[in-house]
PDB file of C-alpha atoms and ligand atoms in Angstrom:
ATOM      1  CA  MET X   1     117.977 116.784 -94.581  1.00 52.00           C
ATOM      2  CA  SER X   2     119.995 117.438 -91.456  1.00 69.00           C
ATOM      3  CA  THR X   3     122.382 114.828 -90.121  1.00 90.00           C
ATOM      4  CA  ARG X   4     122.773 113.778 -86.521  1.00 91.00           C
ATOM      5  CA  VAL X   5     125.975 115.830 -86.278  1.00 93.00           C
ATOM      6  CA  GLU X   6     124.153 118.896 -87.526  1.00 96.00           C
ATOM      7  CA  GLU X   7     121.261 118.361 -85.107  1.00 96.00           C
ATOM      8  CA  GLN X   8     123.728 118.005 -82.258  1.00 97.00           C
ATOM      9  CA  LEU X   9     125.502 121.254 -83.231  1.00 98.00           C
ATOM     10  CA  ARG X  10     122.203 123.131 -83.498  1.00 98.00           C
ATOM     11  CA  ALA X  11     121.291 121.957 -79.987  1.00 98.00           C
ATOM     12  CA  GLU X  12     124.721 122.862 -78.562  1.00 98.00           C
ATOM     13  CA  ILE X  13     124.586 126.364 -80.061  1.00 98.00           C
ATOM     14  CA  VAL X  14     121.109 126.897 -78.581  1.00 98.00           C
ATOM     15  CA  GLU X  15     122.391 125.754 -75.176  1.00 98.00           C
ATOM     16  CA  ALA X  16     125.556 127.904 -75.304  1.00 98.00           C
ATOM     17  CA  GLY X  17     123.429 130.915 -76.318  1.00 98.00           C
ATOM     18  CA  ARG X  18     121.027 130.285 -73.445  1.00 98.00           C
ATOM     19  CA  ARG X  19     123.966 130.221 -70.998  1.00 98.00           C
ATOM     20  CA  LEU X  20     125.557 133.376 -72.463  1.00 98.00           C
ATOM     21  CA  TYR X  21     122.271 135.223 -72.001  1.00 98.00           C
ATOM     22  CA  SER X  22     121.387 133.834 -68.568  1.00 98.00           C
ATOM     23  CA  ARG X  23     124.834 134.714 -67.190  1.00 98.00           C
ATOM     24  CA  GLY X  24     124.566 138.269 -68.515  1.00 98.00           C
ATOM     25  CA  TYR X  25     127.395 137.886 -71.033  1.00 98.00           C
ATOM     26  CA  VAL X  26     125.209 139.428 -73.754  1.00 97.00           C
ATOM     27  CA  ALA X  27     122.434 142.038 -73.805  1.00 95.00           C
ATOM     28  CA  SER X  28     119.742 142.508 -76.405  1.00 95.00           C
ATOM     29  CA  ASN X  29     120.752 140.641 -79.601  1.00 95.00           C
ATOM     30  CA  ASP X  30     124.527 140.768 -78.911  1.00 95.00           C
ATOM     31  CA  GLY X  31     126.920 137.895 -79.426  1.00 97.00           C
ATOM     32  CA  ASN X  32     127.316 135.103 -81.936  1.00 97.00           C
ATOM     33  CA  ILE X  33     128.330 131.447 -82.028  1.00 98.00           C
ATOM     34  CA  SER X  34     129.488 129.231 -84.893  1.00 98.00           C
ATOM     35  CA  ALA X  35     130.805 125.718 -85.511  1.00 98.00           C
ATOM     36  CA  ARG X  36     132.379 123.765 -88.356  1.00 98.00           C
ATOM     37  CA  LEU X  37     129.955 121.491 -90.169  1.00 96.00           C
ATOM     38  CA  GLY X  38     132.421 119.597 -92.297  1.00 90.00           C
ATOM     39  CA  GLU X  39     135.065 120.855 -94.695  1.00 91.00           C
ATOM     40  CA  SER X  40     132.952 123.259 -96.715  1.00 94.00           C
ATOM     41  CA  ARG X  41     130.212 124.394 -94.326  1.00 96.00           C
ATOM     42  CA  LEU X  42     129.759 126.297 -91.088  1.00 97.00           C
ATOM     43  CA  ILE X  43     126.691 126.569 -88.900  1.00 98.00           C
ATOM     44  CA  THR X  44     126.102 129.899 -87.172  1.00 98.00           C
ATOM     45  CA  THR X  45     123.652 131.946 -85.158  1.00 98.00           C
ATOM     46  CA  PRO X  46     121.306 134.319 -87.027  1.00 97.00           C
ATOM     47  CA  LYS X  47     121.490 138.096 -86.768  1.00 95.00           C
ATOM     48  CA  SER X  48     118.997 140.168 -84.737  1.00 95.00           C
ATOM     49  CA  VAL X  49     117.974 137.409 -82.339  1.00 97.00           C
ATOM     50  CA  SER X  50     118.457 137.218 -78.566  1.00 97.00           C
ATOM     51  CA  LYS X  51     120.933 134.417 -77.929  1.00 97.00           C
ATOM     52  CA  GLY X  52     118.919 133.422 -74.860  1.00 97.00           C
ATOM     53  CA  PHE X  53     115.836 132.413 -76.829  1.00 97.00           C
ATOM     54  CA  MET X  54     117.045 130.669 -79.966  1.00 97.00           C
ATOM     55  CA  THR X  55     115.593 127.446 -81.375  1.00 97.00           C
ATOM     56  CA  PRO X  56     117.587 124.888 -83.415  1.00 97.00           C
ATOM     57  CA  ASP X  57     115.749 125.756 -86.660  1.00 97.00           C
ATOM     58  CA  MET X  58     116.944 129.411 -86.516  1.00 97.00           C
ATOM     59  CA  MET X  59     120.559 128.542 -87.377  1.00 98.00           C
ATOM     60  CA  VAL X  60     122.114 129.525 -90.696  1.00 98.00           C
ATOM     61  CA  ILE X  61     124.458 127.361 -92.762  1.00 98.00           C
ATOM     62  CA  VAL X  62     127.163 129.212 -94.712  1.00 98.00           C
ATOM     63  CA  ASP X  63     130.268 128.310 -96.698  1.00 97.00           C
ATOM     64  CA  TYR X  64     133.800 129.430 -95.763  1.00 96.00           C
ATOM     65  CA  ASP X  65     133.386 132.574 -97.888  1.00 96.00           C
ATOM     66  CA  GLY X  66     130.423 133.540 -95.705  1.00 95.00           C
ATOM     67  CA  LYS X  67     127.816 132.846 -98.403  1.00 96.00           C
ATOM     68  CA  LYS X  68     124.507 131.538 -97.115  1.00 97.00           C
ATOM     69  CA  VAL X  69     123.790 127.943 -98.098  1.00 96.00           C
ATOM     70  CA  SER X  70     120.580 127.386 -96.154  1.00 95.00           C
ATOM     71  CA  GLY X  71     118.395 128.837 -93.403  1.00 95.00           C
ATOM     72  CA  ASP X  72     115.462 131.268 -93.240  1.00 95.00           C
ATOM     73  CA  ARG X  73     117.484 134.013 -91.580  1.00 97.00           C
ATOM     74  CA  ASP X  74     120.698 135.878 -92.310  1.00 95.00           C
ATOM     75  CA  PRO X  75     123.956 135.081 -90.533  1.00 96.00           C
ATOM     76  CA  SER X  76     125.438 137.377 -87.882  1.00 92.00           C
ATOM     77  CA  SER X  77     127.185 140.519 -89.113  1.00 91.00           C
ATOM     78  CA  GLU X  78     130.296 139.361 -87.189  1.00 94.00           C
ATOM     79  CA  LEU X  79     130.603 136.250 -89.370  1.00 96.00           C
ATOM     80  CA  PRO X  80     133.801 137.605 -91.071  1.00 96.00           C
ATOM     81  CA  MET X  81     135.546 137.563 -87.662  1.00 96.00           C
ATOM     82  CA  HIS X  82     134.562 133.898 -87.210  1.00 97.00           C
ATOM     83  CA  LEU X  83     135.748 133.050 -90.747  1.00 97.00           C
ATOM     84  CA  GLU X  84     139.116 134.689 -90.058  1.00 97.00           C
ATOM     85  CA  ILE X  85     139.520 132.529 -86.938  1.00 97.00           C
ATOM     86  CA  TYR X  86     138.696 129.301 -88.814  1.00 97.00           C
ATOM     87  CA  ARG X  87     141.161 130.224 -91.567  1.00 96.00           C
ATOM     88  CA  ASN X  88     143.957 130.725 -89.036  1.00 96.00           C
ATOM     89  CA  ARG X  89     143.108 127.838 -86.714  1.00 95.00           C
ATOM     90  CA  PRO X  90     142.540 124.519 -88.507  1.00 95.00           C
ATOM     91  CA  ASP X  91     142.703 122.862 -85.064  1.00 94.00           C
ATOM     92  CA  ILE X  92     139.499 124.459 -83.724  1.00 95.00           C
ATOM     93  CA  ASN X  93     135.855 123.746 -84.573  1.00 97.00           C
ATOM     94  CA  ALA X  94     133.859 126.423 -82.753  1.00 98.00           C
ATOM     95  CA  VAL X  95     133.905 130.169 -82.020  1.00 98.00           C
ATOM     96  CA  VAL X  96     131.991 132.119 -79.356  1.00 98.00           C
ATOM     97  CA  HIS X  97     131.750 135.914 -79.213  1.00 98.00           C
ATOM     98  CA  ALA X  98     130.083 137.830 -76.359  1.00 98.00           C
ATOM     99  CA  HIS X  99     130.264 141.028 -74.297  1.00 98.00           C
ATOM    100  CA  PRO X 100     130.747 139.762 -70.703  1.00 98.00           C
ATOM    101  CA  PRO X 101     130.763 142.943 -68.596  1.00 98.00           C
ATOM    102  CA  LEU X 102     133.869 142.453 -66.440  1.00 98.00           C
ATOM    103  CA  ALA X 103     136.116 141.171 -69.223  1.00 98.00           C
ATOM    104  CA  THR X 104     134.749 143.907 -71.489  1.00 98.00           C
ATOM    105  CA  GLY X 105     135.535 146.421 -68.726  1.00 98.00           C
ATOM    106  CA  PHE X 106     139.191 145.359 -68.929  1.00 98.00           C
ATOM    107  CA  ALA X 107     138.974 145.638 -72.735  1.00 98.00           C
ATOM    108  CA  VAL X 108     137.555 149.162 -72.399  1.00 97.00           C
ATOM    109  CA  ALA X 109     140.235 150.135 -69.866  1.00 97.00           C
ATOM    110  CA  GLY X 110     142.935 148.768 -72.168  1.00 97.00           C
ATOM    111  CA  ILE X 111     144.180 146.329 -69.513  1.00 97.00           C
ATOM    112  CA  PRO X 112     144.961 142.846 -70.918  1.00 97.00           C
ATOM    113  CA  LEU X 113     144.511 139.737 -68.765  1.00 97.00           C
ATOM    114  CA  THR X 114     148.104 138.606 -69.135  1.00 94.00           C
ATOM    115  CA  ARG X 115     149.232 138.060 -65.531  1.00 94.00           C
ATOM    116  CA  ALA X 116     149.810 134.521 -64.306  1.00 93.00           C
ATOM    117  CA  VAL X 117     147.614 134.438 -61.200  1.00 93.00           C
ATOM    118  CA  LEU X 118     145.205 131.507 -61.548  1.00 93.00           C
ATOM    119  CA  ALA X 119     146.357 127.961 -62.262  1.00 90.00           C
ATOM    120  CA  GLU X 120     143.288 126.976 -64.308  1.00 90.00           C
ATOM    121  CA  VAL X 121     143.633 130.060 -66.534  1.00 92.00           C
ATOM    122  CA  VAL X 122     147.340 129.393 -67.110  1.00 91.00           C
ATOM    123  CA  THR X 123     146.454 125.814 -68.044  1.00 89.00           C
ATOM    124  CA  THR X 124     143.450 126.435 -70.273  1.00 90.00           C
ATOM    125  CA  LEU X 125     144.124 129.809 -71.908  1.00 92.00           C
ATOM    126  CA  GLY X 126     147.539 131.138 -70.922  1.00 91.00           C
ATOM    127  CA  SER X 127     147.422 134.862 -71.579  1.00 94.00           C
ATOM    128  CA  ILE X 128     144.444 136.864 -72.874  1.00 97.00           C
ATOM    129  CA  PRO X 129     145.644 139.893 -74.855  1.00 96.00           C
ATOM    130  CA  ILE X 130     143.547 142.737 -76.278  1.00 97.00           C
ATOM    131  CA  ALA X 131     143.020 142.867 -80.033  1.00 96.00           C
ATOM    132  CA  GLU X 132     143.155 146.482 -81.238  1.00 94.00           C
ATOM    133  CA  TYR X 133     139.862 148.269 -81.806  1.00 93.00           C
ATOM    134  CA  GLY X 134     138.091 147.581 -85.063  1.00 88.00           C
ATOM    135  CA  THR X 135     134.632 148.827 -86.013  1.00 88.00           C
ATOM    136  CA  PRO X 136     132.185 145.942 -85.466  1.00 82.00           C
ATOM    137  CA  SER X 137     130.805 144.348 -88.652  1.00 82.00           C
ATOM    138  CA  THR X 138     133.656 145.755 -90.790  1.00 87.00           C
ATOM    139  CA  ALA X 139     136.876 144.179 -92.085  1.00 87.00           C
ATOM    140  CA  GLU X 140     138.771 145.976 -89.286  1.00 91.00           C
ATOM    141  CA  LEU X 141     137.641 143.511 -86.637  1.00 92.00           C
ATOM    142  CA  PRO X 142     138.818 140.319 -88.440  1.00 94.00           C
ATOM    143  CA  ALA X 143     142.137 142.087 -89.160  1.00 93.00           C
ATOM    144  CA  ALA X 144     142.596 142.945 -85.463  1.00 94.00           C
ATOM    145  CA  VAL X 145     141.744 139.399 -84.371  1.00 96.00           C
ATOM    146  CA  ARG X 146     144.049 137.870 -86.993  1.00 95.00           C
ATOM    147  CA  LYS X 147     147.120 139.287 -85.253  1.00 94.00           C
ATOM    148  CA  TYR X 148     146.610 137.267 -82.055  1.00 95.00           C
ATOM    149  CA  ILE X 149     144.403 134.288 -82.871  1.00 95.00           C
ATOM    150  CA  LYS X 150     147.144 131.877 -83.966  1.00 94.00           C
ATOM    151  CA  ALA X 151     148.658 131.981 -80.475  1.00 93.00           C
ATOM    152  CA  HIS X 152     145.570 132.455 -78.278  1.00 95.00           C
ATOM    153  CA  ASP X 153     142.254 130.657 -77.658  1.00 96.00           C
ATOM    154  CA  GLY X 154     140.745 133.745 -76.013  1.00 97.00           C
ATOM    155  CA  LEU X 155     141.037 137.453 -76.794  1.00 97.00           C
ATOM    156  CA  LEU X 156     139.586 140.666 -75.444  1.00 98.00           C
ATOM    157  CA  LEU X 157     138.373 142.995 -78.195  1.00 97.00           C
ATOM    158  CA  ALA X 158     139.185 146.634 -77.407  1.00 96.00           C
ATOM    159  CA  ASN X 159     136.057 148.648 -76.500  1.00 96.00           C
ATOM    160  CA  HIS X 160     133.869 145.737 -77.546  1.00 96.00           C
ATOM    161  CA  GLY X 161     133.942 142.318 -75.841  1.00 97.00           C
ATOM    162  CA  ALA X 162     135.687 138.962 -76.021  1.00 98.00           C
ATOM    163  CA  VAL X 163     136.031 136.030 -78.412  1.00 98.00           C
ATOM    164  CA  THR X 164     137.046 132.420 -77.754  1.00 98.00           C
ATOM    165  CA  CYS X 165     137.654 129.357 -79.893  1.00 97.00           C
ATOM    166  CA  CYS X 166     138.064 125.680 -79.142  1.00 96.00           C
ATOM    167  CA  ARG X 167     137.427 122.159 -80.413  1.00 95.00           C
ATOM    168  CA  THR X 168     133.712 122.126 -79.525  1.00 97.00           C
ATOM    169  CA  VAL X 169     130.926 124.662 -79.010  1.00 98.00           C
ATOM    170  CA  MET X 170     130.729 123.943 -75.289  1.00 97.00           C
ATOM    171  CA  THR X 171     134.486 124.111 -74.674  1.00 96.00           C
ATOM    172  CA  ALA X 172     134.644 127.445 -76.540  1.00 97.00           C
ATOM    173  CA  TYR X 173     131.758 128.597 -74.327  1.00 98.00           C
ATOM    174  CA  TYR X 174     133.598 127.402 -71.196  1.00 97.00           C
ATOM    175  CA  LYS X 175     136.623 129.462 -72.211  1.00 97.00           C
ATOM    176  CA  MET X 176     134.356 132.513 -72.288  1.00 98.00           C
ATOM    177  CA  GLU X 177     133.185 131.634 -68.756  1.00 98.00           C
ATOM    178  CA  THR X 178     136.804 131.274 -67.624  1.00 97.00           C
ATOM    179  CA  ILE X 179     137.744 134.683 -69.071  1.00 98.00           C
ATOM    180  CA  GLU X 180     134.860 136.421 -67.303  1.00 98.00           C
ATOM    181  CA  HIS X 181     135.597 134.612 -64.013  1.00 98.00           C
ATOM    182  CA  PHE X 182     139.272 135.559 -64.335  1.00 97.00           C
ATOM    183  CA  ALA X 183     138.331 139.205 -64.983  1.00 98.00           C
ATOM    184  CA  LYS X 184     136.138 139.208 -61.863  1.00 97.00           C
ATOM    185  CA  ILE X 185     138.874 137.767 -59.648  1.00 97.00           C
ATOM    186  CA  SER X 186     141.507 140.091 -61.144  1.00 96.00           C
ATOM    187  CA  LEU X 187     139.320 143.101 -60.424  1.00 97.00           C
ATOM    188  CA  VAL X 188     138.772 142.052 -56.788  1.00 96.00           C
ATOM    189  CA  ALA X 189     142.501 141.377 -56.263  1.00 95.00           C
ATOM    190  CA  ARG X 190     143.406 144.760 -57.730  1.00 94.00           C
ATOM    191  CA  LEU X 191     140.783 146.510 -55.575  1.00 95.00           C
ATOM    192  CA  LEU X 192     142.254 144.755 -52.539  1.00 95.00           C
ATOM    193  CA  GLY X 193     145.642 146.068 -53.601  1.00 92.00           C
ATOM    194  CA  ARG X 194     147.592 142.834 -53.939  1.00 90.00           C
ATOM    195  CA  GLU X 195     148.136 140.371 -56.728  1.00 91.00           C
ATOM    196  CA  HIS X 196     150.631 137.586 -56.078  1.00 92.00           C
ATOM    197  CA  LEU X 197     151.855 136.166 -59.347  1.00 93.00           C
ATOM    198  CA  ILE X 198     152.609 132.514 -60.077  1.00 91.00           C
ATOM    199  CA  SER X 199     156.303 131.994 -60.794  1.00 91.00           C
ATOM    200  CA  ARG X 200     157.564 131.237 -64.284  1.00 89.00           C
ATOM    201  CA  GLU X 201     158.715 127.818 -63.091  1.00 89.00           C
ATOM    202  CA  GLU X 202     155.196 126.999 -61.853  1.00 90.00           C
ATOM    203  CA  VAL X 203     153.691 128.300 -65.113  1.00 89.00           C
ATOM    204  CA  GLU X 204     155.870 125.845 -67.019  1.00 87.00           C
ATOM    205  CA  ARG X 205     154.802 123.036 -64.668  1.00 87.00           C
ATOM    206  CA  LEU X 206     151.116 123.908 -65.220  1.00 87.00           C
ATOM    207  CA  GLN X 207     151.581 123.989 -68.972  1.00 83.00           C
ATOM    208  CA  GLY X 208     153.171 120.556 -68.743  1.00 82.00           C
ATOM    209  CA  LEU X 209     149.896 119.259 -67.247  1.00 82.00           C
ATOM    210  CA  ARG X 210     147.867 120.294 -70.287  1.00 81.00           C
ATOM    211  CA  GLY X 211     148.360 116.971 -72.031  1.00 76.00           C
ATOM    212  CA  MET X 212     147.047 115.126 -68.975  1.00 75.00           C
ATOM    213  CA  TYR X 213     143.778 117.101 -69.169  1.00 74.00           C
ATOM    214  CA  GLY X 214     143.556 116.822 -72.943  1.00 73.00           C
ATOM    215  CA  ILE X 215     144.085 120.577 -73.376  1.00 76.00           C
ATOM    216  CA  ALA X 216     145.888 121.613 -76.539  1.00 74.00           C
ATOM    217  CA  ALA X 217     148.348 124.449 -76.026  1.00 67.00           C
ATOM    218  CA  PRO X 218     147.737 127.211 -78.584  1.00 67.00           C
ATOM    219  CA  ALA X 219     151.308 128.525 -78.426  1.00 81.00           C
ATOM    220  CA  PRO X 220     154.527 128.572 -76.414  1.00 84.00           C
ATOM    221  CA  LEU X 221     155.471 131.442 -74.105  1.00 86.00           C
ATOM    222  CA  CYS X 222     157.431 134.282 -75.697  1.00 86.00           C
ATOM    223  CA  THR X 223     160.990 134.248 -74.426  1.00 79.00           C
ATOM    224  CA  ASP X 224     161.803 137.930 -74.850  1.00 72.00           C
ATOM    225  CA  GLY X 225     158.572 139.922 -74.739  1.00 60.00           C
ATOM    226  CA  SER X 226     156.372 140.688 -77.713  1.00 59.00           C
ATOM    227  CA  ASP X 227     157.028 142.768 -80.763  1.00 64.00           C
ATOM    228  CA  SER X 228     153.863 144.828 -81.253  1.00 65.00           C
ATOM    229  CA  SER X 229     154.845 145.822 -84.797  1.00 71.00           C
ATOM    230  CA  ILE X 230     154.681 142.304 -86.217  1.00 80.00           C
ATOM    231  CA  ASP X 231     151.764 141.106 -88.297  1.00 86.00           C
ATOM    232  CA  GLN X 232     150.897 137.990 -86.396  1.00 88.00           C
ATOM    233  CA  VAL X 233     152.110 136.910 -82.965  1.00 89.00           C
ATOM    234  CA  LEU X 234     153.045 133.254 -82.600  1.00 88.00           C
ATOM    235  CA  CYS X 235     153.800 133.106 -78.873  1.00 88.00           C
ATOM    236  CA  GLN X 236     152.146 134.216 -75.639  1.00 90.00           C
ATOM    237  CA  VAL X 237     153.293 136.999 -73.343  1.00 88.00           C
ATOM    238  CA  LEU X 238     152.513 135.959 -69.777  1.00 88.00           C
ATOM    239  CA  GLU X 239     153.594 138.066 -66.806  1.00 89.00           C
ATOM    240  CA  ALA X 240     155.213 135.574 -64.429  1.00 89.00           C
ATOM    241  CA  PRO X 241     158.209 136.439 -62.226  1.00 87.00           C
ATOM    242  CA  GLU X 242     161.373 134.330 -62.276  1.00 84.00           C
ATOM    243  CA  SER X 243     161.231 134.137 -58.477  1.00 71.00           C
ATOM    244  CA  SER X 244     158.101 132.884 -56.681  1.00 55.00           C
ATOM    245  CA  THR X 245     158.449 135.589 -54.027  1.00 52.00           C
ATOM    246  CA  GLU X 246     158.397 138.492 -56.458  1.00 47.00           C
ATOM    247  CA  ARG X 247     155.183 140.495 -56.284  1.00 49.00           C
ATOM    248  CA  LEU X 248     153.608 143.060 -58.493  1.00 46.00           C
ATOM    249  CA  VAL X 249     152.244 144.991 -55.524  1.00 44.00           C
ATOM    250  CA  PRO X 250     154.592 145.267 -52.522  1.00 48.00           C
ATOM    251  CA  ASP X 251     153.562 143.369 -49.411  1.00 51.00           C
ATOM    252  CA  VAL X 252     152.684 145.732 -46.575  1.00 52.00           C
ATOM    253  CA  SER X 253     151.312 143.046 -44.253  1.00 53.00           C
ATOM    254  CA  SER X 254     154.291 143.319 -41.897  1.00 53.00           C
ATOM    255  CA  ALA X 255     153.577 147.019 -41.498  1.00 52.00           C
ATOM    256  CA  LEU X 256     149.883 146.308 -40.914  1.00 53.00           C
ATOM    257  CA  GLN X 257     150.788 143.782 -38.232  1.00 53.00           C
ATOM    258  CA  ARG X 258     152.753 146.496 -36.484  1.00 55.00           C
ATOM    259  CA  ALA X 259     149.694 148.773 -36.436  1.00 54.00           C
ATOM    260  CA  SER X 260     149.038 150.079 -32.961  1.00 51.00           C
ATOM    261  CA  ARG X 261     145.751 149.490 -31.176  1.00 53.00           C
ATOM    262  CA  ASP X 262     144.421 152.935 -32.146  1.00 53.00           C
ATOM    263  CA  GLY X 263     144.784 151.978 -35.812  1.00 56.00           C
ATOM    264  CA  GLU X 264     147.929 154.000 -36.565  1.00 62.00           C
ATOM    265  CA  ILE X 265     150.063 152.291 -39.219  1.00 62.00           C
ATOM    266  CA  ARG X 266     153.794 152.930 -39.217  1.00 64.00           C
ATOM    267  CA  LEU X 267     155.690 152.345 -42.446  1.00 70.00           C
ATOM    268  CA  THR X 268     159.411 152.275 -42.856  1.00 70.00           C
ATOM    269  CA  TYR X 269     160.877 154.685 -45.393  1.00 71.00           C
ATOM    270  CA  GLY X 270     161.428 151.738 -47.786  1.00 71.00           C
ATOM    271  CA  GLU X 271     157.819 150.510 -47.481  1.00 73.00           C
ATOM    272  CA  LEU X 272     156.455 154.014 -48.036  1.00 76.00           C
ATOM    273  CA  THR X 273     158.640 154.518 -51.118  1.00 73.00           C
ATOM    274  CA  ALA X 274     157.538 151.134 -52.519  1.00 75.00           C
ATOM    275  CA  LEU X 275     153.859 152.027 -52.025  1.00 77.00           C
ATOM    276  CA  ILE X 276     154.227 155.433 -53.702  1.00 78.00           C
ATOM    277  CA  THR X 277     156.212 153.935 -56.580  1.00 75.00           C
ATOM    278  CA  ASP X 278     153.549 151.301 -57.091  1.00 74.00           C
ATOM    279  CA  ALA X 279     150.702 153.843 -56.914  1.00 75.00           C
ATOM    280  CA  VAL X 280     152.412 156.010 -59.552  1.00 74.00           C
ATOM    281  CA  ARG X 281     152.993 152.984 -61.765  1.00 73.00           C
ATOM    282  CA  ASN X 282     149.321 152.002 -61.477  1.00 67.00           C
ATOM    283  CA  LEU X 283     148.291 155.546 -62.406  1.00 70.00           C
ATOM    284  CA  LYS X 284     150.459 155.341 -65.513  1.00 63.00           C
ATOM    285  CA  ASP X 285     148.985 151.946 -66.444  1.00 58.00           C
TER     286      ASP X 285
HETATM  287 ZN1   ZN A 301     130.102 142.069 -80.425  1.00 50.91          ZN
END
């Protein structure tokens, strides 16, 4: 017989799935959601079902080894990735995996979302790195996720999608929304050619506000970059300049203001060099 807690979780998973589908974060039967149901059980979405049209009775209950305990259907083939996250994060109770197109575009391009540009992202997630590619439904994917999950609540999965975790199903879902929104804004800013970064000092101030909003910080900022050879990262790499005036893309607004009426733009030698340098750097990235 299901308890009230279990009924509530079934309903929340149905609702999160409906939102994932209606916002276009999953196509076909993609994506999966799970939540802790006590110390020895998890509740998770079934395989081969559209997440937009689930009903509470479709959910599958498994143990922490991934063995089915009850349910008419089989659990998602990505369950091992969820289990790996629960093993590494005793502080979280829910995991959401989806393929939101803009965030997944960054994951396909190999561009992590690690620049400090939006206050709410700095506060809620910090940086969003890319876990190395692992074949879906194999042990490679949990291994790739393991490296970053201790220090991050949200990850991009190379050439695949994104995964988030949090204390509840809905807050894990909201983190997925935040990642996709962040990817959209980052793309627009990069198309426009400018991305002003939040200073390191401001980042620290924003992180200090987490307690006020009841947001648990997954990890501190790395002080001297990351070491990609290590097994498991325990801090976050966030691109934030020491000085608030430092910019990733040089400001050419003064040159634009000097543009003559016929649209001719005159750049100083220094401005031209900065633009070329930046264009070359972007090509390399
Ligand atoms: Zn997937």
